[in-house]
Short mmCIF file of C-alpha atoms in Angstrom, two decimals:
data_model
loop_
_atom_site.label_atom_id
_atom_site.label_comp_id
_atom_site.label_asym_id
_atom_site.label_seq_id
_atom_site.Cartn_x
_atom_site.Cartn_y
_atom_site.Cartn_z
CA MET A 277 93.67 116.26 119.56
CA THR A 278 96.75 117.56 117.01
CA ASN A 279 98.85 117.28 120.12
CA LEU A 280 98.27 113.56 120.00
CA TRP A 281 98.69 113.58 116.25
CA GLU A 282 101.95 115.18 116.34
CA LYS A 283 103.55 113.47 119.10
CA ARG A 284 102.82 110.25 117.71
CA GLY A 285 104.04 111.26 114.19
CA TRP A 286 100.94 110.90 112.30
CA ASP A 287 100.49 111.89 108.87
CA ALA A 288 96.90 111.70 108.76
CA ALA A 289 93.79 111.12 110.68
CA LEU A 290 90.41 109.40 109.79
CA LEU A 291 87.70 110.87 111.78
CA SER A 292 84.13 109.44 112.35
CA ASP A 293 80.96 111.25 113.80
CA VAL A 294 82.15 114.87 113.08
CA LYS A 295 79.93 117.82 113.11
CA PHE A 296 81.91 120.03 110.77
CA GLY A 297 79.05 120.57 108.39
CA ALA A 298 77.94 118.95 105.10
CA HIS A 299 80.87 119.81 102.58
CA GLY A 300 83.98 121.65 103.10
CA SER A 301 87.57 122.11 104.55
CA LEU A 302 89.16 123.99 107.25
CA GLU A 303 92.93 124.59 108.42
CA PHE A 304 93.96 124.84 112.12
CA GLU A 305 97.46 125.53 113.66
CA GLY A 306 98.96 122.53 115.30
CA ASN A 307 102.12 123.06 117.50
CA LYS A 308 104.50 122.00 114.84
CA GLN A 309 102.52 122.35 111.62
CA THR A 310 99.04 123.50 109.85
CA TRP A 311 96.70 120.69 109.38
CA LEU A 312 93.88 120.41 106.77
CA ILE A 313 90.48 118.70 107.73
CA ILE A 314 88.37 117.91 104.64
CA TYR A 315 84.94 116.95 105.93
CA ARG A 316 81.90 115.60 104.22
CA GLY A 317 78.81 114.71 106.57
CA LYS A 318 79.66 112.66 109.53
CA VAL A 319 83.18 111.83 108.50
CA ALA A 320 86.58 113.58 107.72
CA VAL A 321 90.15 113.12 106.85
CA ALA A 322 92.90 115.37 108.57
CA LEU A 323 96.02 115.60 106.56
CA SER A 324 99.30 116.90 108.00
CA GLY A 325 101.24 119.73 106.26
CA LYS A 326 103.19 117.58 104.32
CA LEU A 327 100.19 115.48 102.77
CA ALA A 328 97.80 118.65 102.57
CA SER A 329 100.37 120.08 99.98
CA ALA A 330 100.91 116.94 98.14
CA TRP A 331 96.96 116.70 98.03
CA ARG A 332 96.75 120.37 96.91
CA ASP A 333 99.77 120.43 94.51
CA ARG A 334 99.43 117.12 92.63
CA GLY A 335 95.69 117.35 92.03
CA GLY A 336 94.35 115.36 94.85
CA THR A 337 90.61 114.43 94.81
CA ALA A 338 87.80 113.64 97.27
CA ASN A 339 84.84 111.36 96.68
CA THR A 340 82.04 110.83 98.70
CA ASP A 341 78.87 108.70 98.74
CA GLY A 342 76.62 112.12 97.78
CA LYS A 343 74.60 112.28 101.12
CA GLY A 344 75.11 115.64 102.06
CA ASN A 345 74.95 115.96 105.83
CA LYS A 346 74.11 112.25 106.19
CA CYS A 347 77.38 111.33 104.51
CA ARG A 348 78.89 108.39 106.25
CA THR A 349 81.85 107.57 103.84
CA MET A 350 84.52 109.68 101.94
CA MET A 351 87.63 108.97 100.40
CA VAL A 352 90.49 111.18 99.63
CA ASN A 353 93.24 110.31 97.11
CA ILE A 354 96.77 111.76 97.82
CA PRO A 355 99.23 111.46 94.87
CA ASN A 356 102.71 110.76 95.63
CA THR A 357 104.44 109.79 92.52
CA LYS A 358 103.10 110.39 88.75
CA ASN A 359 101.45 106.88 89.22
CA MET A 360 101.35 106.24 92.86
CA GLY A 361 99.80 107.43 95.97
CA VAL A 362 97.51 106.76 99.11
CA SER A 363 93.61 106.43 99.21
CA LEU A 364 92.23 107.14 102.65
CA THR A 365 88.81 106.24 103.51
CA ALA A 366 86.57 107.25 106.44
CA VAL A 367 83.77 105.31 107.59
CA TYR A 368 80.99 105.71 110.29
CA MET A 369 78.72 102.73 110.41
CA PRO A 370 75.35 103.52 112.21
CA THR A 371 74.82 102.07 115.83
CA SER A 372 73.01 98.65 116.48
CA THR A 373 69.51 100.56 116.57
CA GLU A 374 69.39 101.05 113.23
CA ASN A 375 68.31 98.25 110.79
CA ASN A 376 70.84 96.04 108.70
CA GLU A 377 69.73 97.28 105.43
CA GLU A 378 71.23 100.77 106.03
CA VAL A 379 74.37 98.97 107.05
CA ASP A 380 74.31 97.16 103.80
CA ASN A 381 73.76 100.33 102.10
CA ILE A 382 76.90 101.92 103.38
CA TYR A 383 78.99 98.82 102.62
CA GLU A 384 77.91 99.34 99.04
CA ASP A 385 78.96 103.06 99.26
CA VAL A 386 82.47 101.87 100.71
CA ILE A 387 83.05 99.31 97.92
CA GLU A 388 81.84 101.91 95.47
CA LEU A 389 84.76 104.35 96.59
CA TYR A 390 87.20 101.57 96.82
CA GLU A 391 86.48 100.84 93.12
CA LYS A 392 86.97 104.46 92.15
CA ARG A 393 90.63 104.73 93.76
CA PRO A 394 93.34 105.46 91.04
CA ASP A 395 95.23 102.23 89.86
CA ARG A 396 98.32 101.52 92.03
CA TYR A 397 97.43 103.48 94.96
CA GLN A 398 97.38 101.97 98.48
CA TRP A 399 93.92 102.02 100.00
CA ILE A 400 93.42 102.37 103.72
CA CYS A 401 89.97 102.58 105.24
CA GLY A 402 89.56 103.23 108.80
CA GLY A 403 86.62 104.23 111.41
CA ASP A 404 83.84 103.41 113.38
CA PHE A 405 82.12 100.11 112.34
CA ASN A 406 80.10 99.63 115.43
CA GLY A 407 80.59 95.81 115.16
CA GLU A 408 83.09 93.21 116.82
CA VAL A 409 84.69 91.10 114.20
CA GLY A 410 86.21 88.26 116.54
CA ASN A 411 89.31 86.60 115.25
CA ARG A 412 90.22 83.35 113.58
CA VAL A 413 88.60 81.11 115.94
CA PHE A 414 85.60 82.13 114.34
CA GLY A 415 86.57 80.73 110.95
CA ASP A 416 87.71 83.38 108.42
CA SER A 417 91.37 83.04 107.98
CA GLU A 418 91.07 85.13 104.73
CA ALA A 419 89.99 88.39 106.48
CA LEU A 420 90.97 88.11 110.12
CA GLY A 421 94.23 87.54 111.95
CA PRO A 422 95.17 85.84 115.09
CA HIS A 423 94.63 88.81 117.58
CA GLY A 424 91.15 89.93 117.22
CA PRO A 425 88.50 90.44 119.93
CA ASN A 426 87.45 87.35 121.57
CA LYS A 427 83.84 88.04 120.64
CA GLN A 428 81.71 88.61 117.73
CA ASN A 429 78.42 90.20 117.09
CA ASN A 430 76.10 90.35 114.11
CA ARG A 431 77.69 93.69 112.85
CA GLY A 432 81.00 92.40 113.28
CA ARG A 433 79.97 89.48 111.31
CA MET A 434 78.70 91.63 108.47
CA LEU A 435 81.96 93.32 108.36
CA VAL A 436 83.94 90.16 108.10
CA ASN A 437 81.50 89.05 105.23
CA PHE A 438 82.09 92.11 103.38
CA CYS A 439 86.00 91.62 103.86
CA VAL A 440 85.93 88.12 102.51
CA LYS A 441 83.79 89.22 99.77
CA TYR A 442 86.14 91.94 98.55
CA GLY A 443 89.46 90.59 99.22
CA LEU A 444 89.92 92.97 102.44
CA VAL A 445 91.46 92.10 105.70
CA VAL A 446 90.99 93.71 109.33
CA ALA A 447 94.57 95.13 110.07
CA ASN A 448 93.99 95.03 113.94
CA THR A 449 93.38 91.66 113.80
CA TRP A 450 97.16 90.76 113.01
CA THR A 451 98.83 92.91 115.66
CA HIS A 452 99.30 91.41 119.12
CA GLN A 453 97.84 93.80 122.09
CA LYS A 454 96.66 92.74 125.28
CA ASN A 455 93.77 95.60 125.58
CA LYS A 456 92.22 96.34 122.19
CA THR A 457 89.11 98.21 123.58
CA THR A 458 88.25 101.05 121.87
CA TRP A 459 84.65 101.88 123.38
CA VAL A 460 83.27 101.41 126.87
CA HIS A 461 79.53 101.35 127.25
CA PRO A 462 78.59 104.28 129.46
CA LYS A 463 75.81 102.07 131.29
CA THR A 464 77.31 98.63 131.55
CA GLY A 465 80.77 99.12 131.60
CA SER A 466 81.19 96.31 129.11
CA LYS A 467 84.32 96.79 126.89
CA HIS A 468 84.25 96.48 123.09
CA ALA A 469 86.47 96.80 120.05
CA ILE A 470 84.44 98.32 117.36
CA ASP A 471 87.08 100.42 115.64
CA TYR A 472 89.14 99.16 112.70
CA PHE A 473 91.34 99.49 109.79
CA LEU A 474 90.83 97.64 106.57
CA VAL A 475 93.19 97.13 103.76
CA ALA A 476 93.29 95.18 100.60
CA ASN A 477 94.56 91.76 101.18
CA ASN A 478 97.74 92.23 98.83
CA GLN A 479 98.73 95.30 100.90
CA LEU A 480 98.81 93.46 104.39
CA ARG A 481 102.45 92.91 103.94
CA ASN A 482 103.05 96.71 104.13
CA VAL A 483 101.13 97.08 107.59
CA ARG A 484 103.65 97.20 110.13
CA ARG A 485 101.15 97.28 113.04
CA ALA A 486 97.55 98.55 114.13
CA ILE A 487 96.98 99.23 117.96
CA THR A 488 94.67 100.83 120.09
CA LEU A 489 95.98 103.90 122.16
CA HIS A 490 94.75 104.14 125.78
CA PRO A 491 94.42 107.43 128.01
CA GLU A 492 97.64 106.65 129.82
CA ILE A 493 99.52 107.42 126.59
CA ALA A 494 98.29 110.80 126.85
CA ARG A 495 99.78 111.21 130.24
CA ASP A 496 103.26 109.65 129.05
CA LEU A 497 103.07 112.30 126.24
CA HIS A 498 102.31 115.20 128.62
CA ILE A 499 99.22 116.30 126.63
CA HIS A 500 95.52 116.57 127.63
CA SER A 501 93.60 113.53 126.94
CA TRP A 502 91.27 112.78 124.14
CA THR A 503 88.21 111.76 126.62
CA GLU A 504 87.31 115.48 126.38
CA TYR A 505 86.31 115.17 122.72
CA THR A 506 85.28 111.62 122.04
CA ASP A 507 84.32 108.28 124.02
CA HIS A 508 86.50 106.20 121.72
CA ASN A 509 89.88 105.37 121.82
CA PRO A 510 91.93 106.31 118.85
CA ILE A 511 93.46 103.54 116.80
CA GLU A 512 96.91 103.79 115.00
CA LEU A 513 98.13 102.22 112.01
CA THR A 514 101.91 102.05 110.96
CA ILE A 515 102.51 101.41 107.62
CA LYS A 516 105.33 101.33 105.07
CA GLY A 517 105.21 104.27 102.86
CA THR A 518 104.86 104.47 99.28
CA PRO A 519 108.22 105.44 97.38
CA PRO A 520 109.37 108.99 97.59
CA SER A 521 108.76 111.38 94.66
CA GLY A 522 110.82 110.59 91.80
CA THR A 523 111.68 106.97 92.57
CA ASN A 524 110.19 104.07 90.74
CA ALA A 525 107.30 101.97 92.19
CA ALA A 526 109.46 98.56 92.11
CA LEU A 527 112.99 98.05 92.95
CA LYS A 528 115.20 97.22 90.03
CA TYR A 529 117.73 94.46 90.18
CA THR A 530 121.48 95.98 89.78
CA PRO A 531 123.80 93.08 88.67
CA LYS A 532 126.95 92.70 90.69
CA PRO A 533 130.24 91.46 89.44
CA ALA A 534 130.48 87.65 89.46
CA VAL A 535 133.65 87.57 91.50
CA ILE A 536 132.80 83.83 92.70
CA ARG A 537 134.34 83.22 89.33
CA GLY A 538 137.75 84.36 90.79
CA ARG A 539 137.68 82.35 93.91
CA GLY A 540 139.50 78.96 94.39
CA GLU A 541 142.73 77.62 92.61
CA SER A 542 141.56 76.45 89.20
CA GLU A 543 143.43 77.95 86.20
CA GLU A 544 140.58 80.06 85.30
CA ALA A 545 140.19 81.70 88.80
CA ARG A 546 144.01 82.47 88.81
CA ALA A 547 143.93 83.79 85.45
CA LEU A 548 140.90 86.28 86.42
CA ARG A 549 142.62 87.29 89.69
CA ALA A 550 145.87 88.11 87.77
CA ALA A 551 143.64 90.27 84.75
CA TYR A 552 142.02 92.11 87.48
CA ALA A 553 145.18 93.05 89.66
CA GLU A 554 146.81 94.20 86.42
CA LYS A 555 143.97 96.37 85.43
CA ILE A 556 143.60 97.81 88.79
CA THR A 557 147.54 98.33 89.18
CA GLU A 558 147.42 99.97 85.55
CA LYS A 559 144.48 102.36 86.39
CA MET A 560 145.45 103.42 89.93
CA SER A 561 149.02 104.58 88.34
CA THR A 562 147.16 107.17 86.36
CA MET A 563 144.64 108.32 89.03
CA ARG A 564 145.03 112.08 90.42
CA GLU A 565 146.40 112.55 93.95
CA ASP A 566 142.93 114.32 94.92
CA THR A 567 140.94 111.32 93.85
CA THR A 568 138.21 110.52 96.51
CA TRP A 569 137.21 107.11 98.05
CA GLN A 570 133.96 107.20 96.02
CA GLU A 571 136.06 107.35 92.85
CA VAL A 572 138.30 104.63 93.79
CA ALA A 573 135.22 102.35 94.89
CA ALA A 574 133.48 102.96 91.31
CA LEU A 575 136.67 102.29 89.63
CA THR A 576 137.22 98.76 91.37
CA ALA A 577 133.55 98.09 90.75
CA ASP A 578 134.01 98.75 86.97
CA ILE A 579 136.95 96.85 86.69
CA ALA A 580 135.42 93.77 88.47
CA HIS A 581 132.40 93.90 86.08
CA GLU A 582 134.86 93.90 83.14
CA VAL A 583 137.08 91.23 84.18
CA PHE A 584 134.55 88.42 85.92
CA GLY A 585 131.36 89.57 84.11
CA LYS A 586 128.04 90.31 85.89
CA GLU A 587 126.04 87.98 88.17
CA THR A 588 122.86 86.75 86.35
CA LYS A 589 119.60 87.55 88.17
CA PRO A 590 118.59 84.94 90.65
CA ALA A 591 115.69 83.09 89.67
CA GLN A 592 112.35 83.11 91.63
CA ARG A 593 112.04 80.39 94.00
CA PRO A 594 109.22 78.52 92.51
CA TRP A 595 107.73 77.00 95.85
CA LEU A 596 106.88 80.15 96.77
CA ARG A 597 104.73 81.37 93.88
CA GLY A 598 101.02 81.79 94.96
CA ARG A 599 101.58 81.10 98.48
CA ASP A 600 101.52 85.07 99.43
CA MET A 601 98.98 84.75 102.08
CA GLU A 602 100.73 82.01 103.60
CA MET A 603 104.06 83.84 104.06
CA THR A 604 102.04 86.83 105.21
CA ASN A 605 100.41 84.74 108.07
CA LEU A 606 103.89 83.17 109.00
CA SER A 607 105.43 86.61 108.99
CA TYR A 608 102.91 88.08 111.37
CA ALA A 609 102.96 84.79 113.45
CA ILE A 610 106.73 85.58 114.05
CA THR A 611 106.13 89.00 114.82
CA ALA A 612 103.35 88.14 117.40
CA ALA A 613 105.83 85.69 119.05
CA LYS A 614 108.38 88.46 119.11
CA GLN A 615 105.86 90.65 121.03
CA ALA A 616 104.53 87.96 123.33
CA CYS A 617 108.22 87.30 124.41
CA GLU A 618 108.95 90.96 125.03
CA ALA A 619 105.73 91.56 127.04
#
């Protein structure tokens, strides 16, 4: 399986229905790096060498539902910067033969882990939910996008209700893909999409796409198919990463020179241009012969700020306030239209 992870450039993998044991971790060598698997009962999280180092060196943690060998939910918190990081939650829901009460108990475990995530961490939950969620046709625009499966069953409905209640969305339903099948019934041959990624509603904008990988991809990548190890097709989530270590969480507004004041033929504009030209000429005459272009650029910017002043920070457009979900929906509709045209 590491061949697939490395060929596709994965940083982590959320695993369901594993049989490593009750509690522990193990390392194994891939073709390009050493992977760390942290396992708890029936679920596990695999980390690439980069994330594994961050988890160890920066005090990462692992939380579970505390059920030992029967554990079906776990969360691994990986610090990135001092106050930011990512929380990866793996889930394995019971099959349809189990009663709904057991499923409700596991959803309670999931939300308990969700509420334990550190502040400002990006939360990603993935796994086998053993249910089909449908799409917006079924009436839940808050949790579902326009590209979910064309059917919904009781277990899928339970997942949708859970997402609506806690402000989560099913990321897979926001990416256009003709075939989203993740599991085929071994007896009837019926196709189902029962594996999903969940993210918080306000983090949906960080999702670039969530797709199902099919066996032909293994052939194209010249690797062994995963069908030797699992009867599920893996799903792949691509997200915008958190800022690299040492950077601020939010981008700061850097004022630019208000050069617009020097445009036109007004007396003020002419006077500003003349003052700028005079100062540039004066400074350039004293520069060294080995002055670099970077130094010249910095000098012109400093003089522009001095002569023209600084631009004021643009005011937030009031008609966009409070409409984050509407803008996110529009963005994904545009993306879906582009993908449909390219198909």
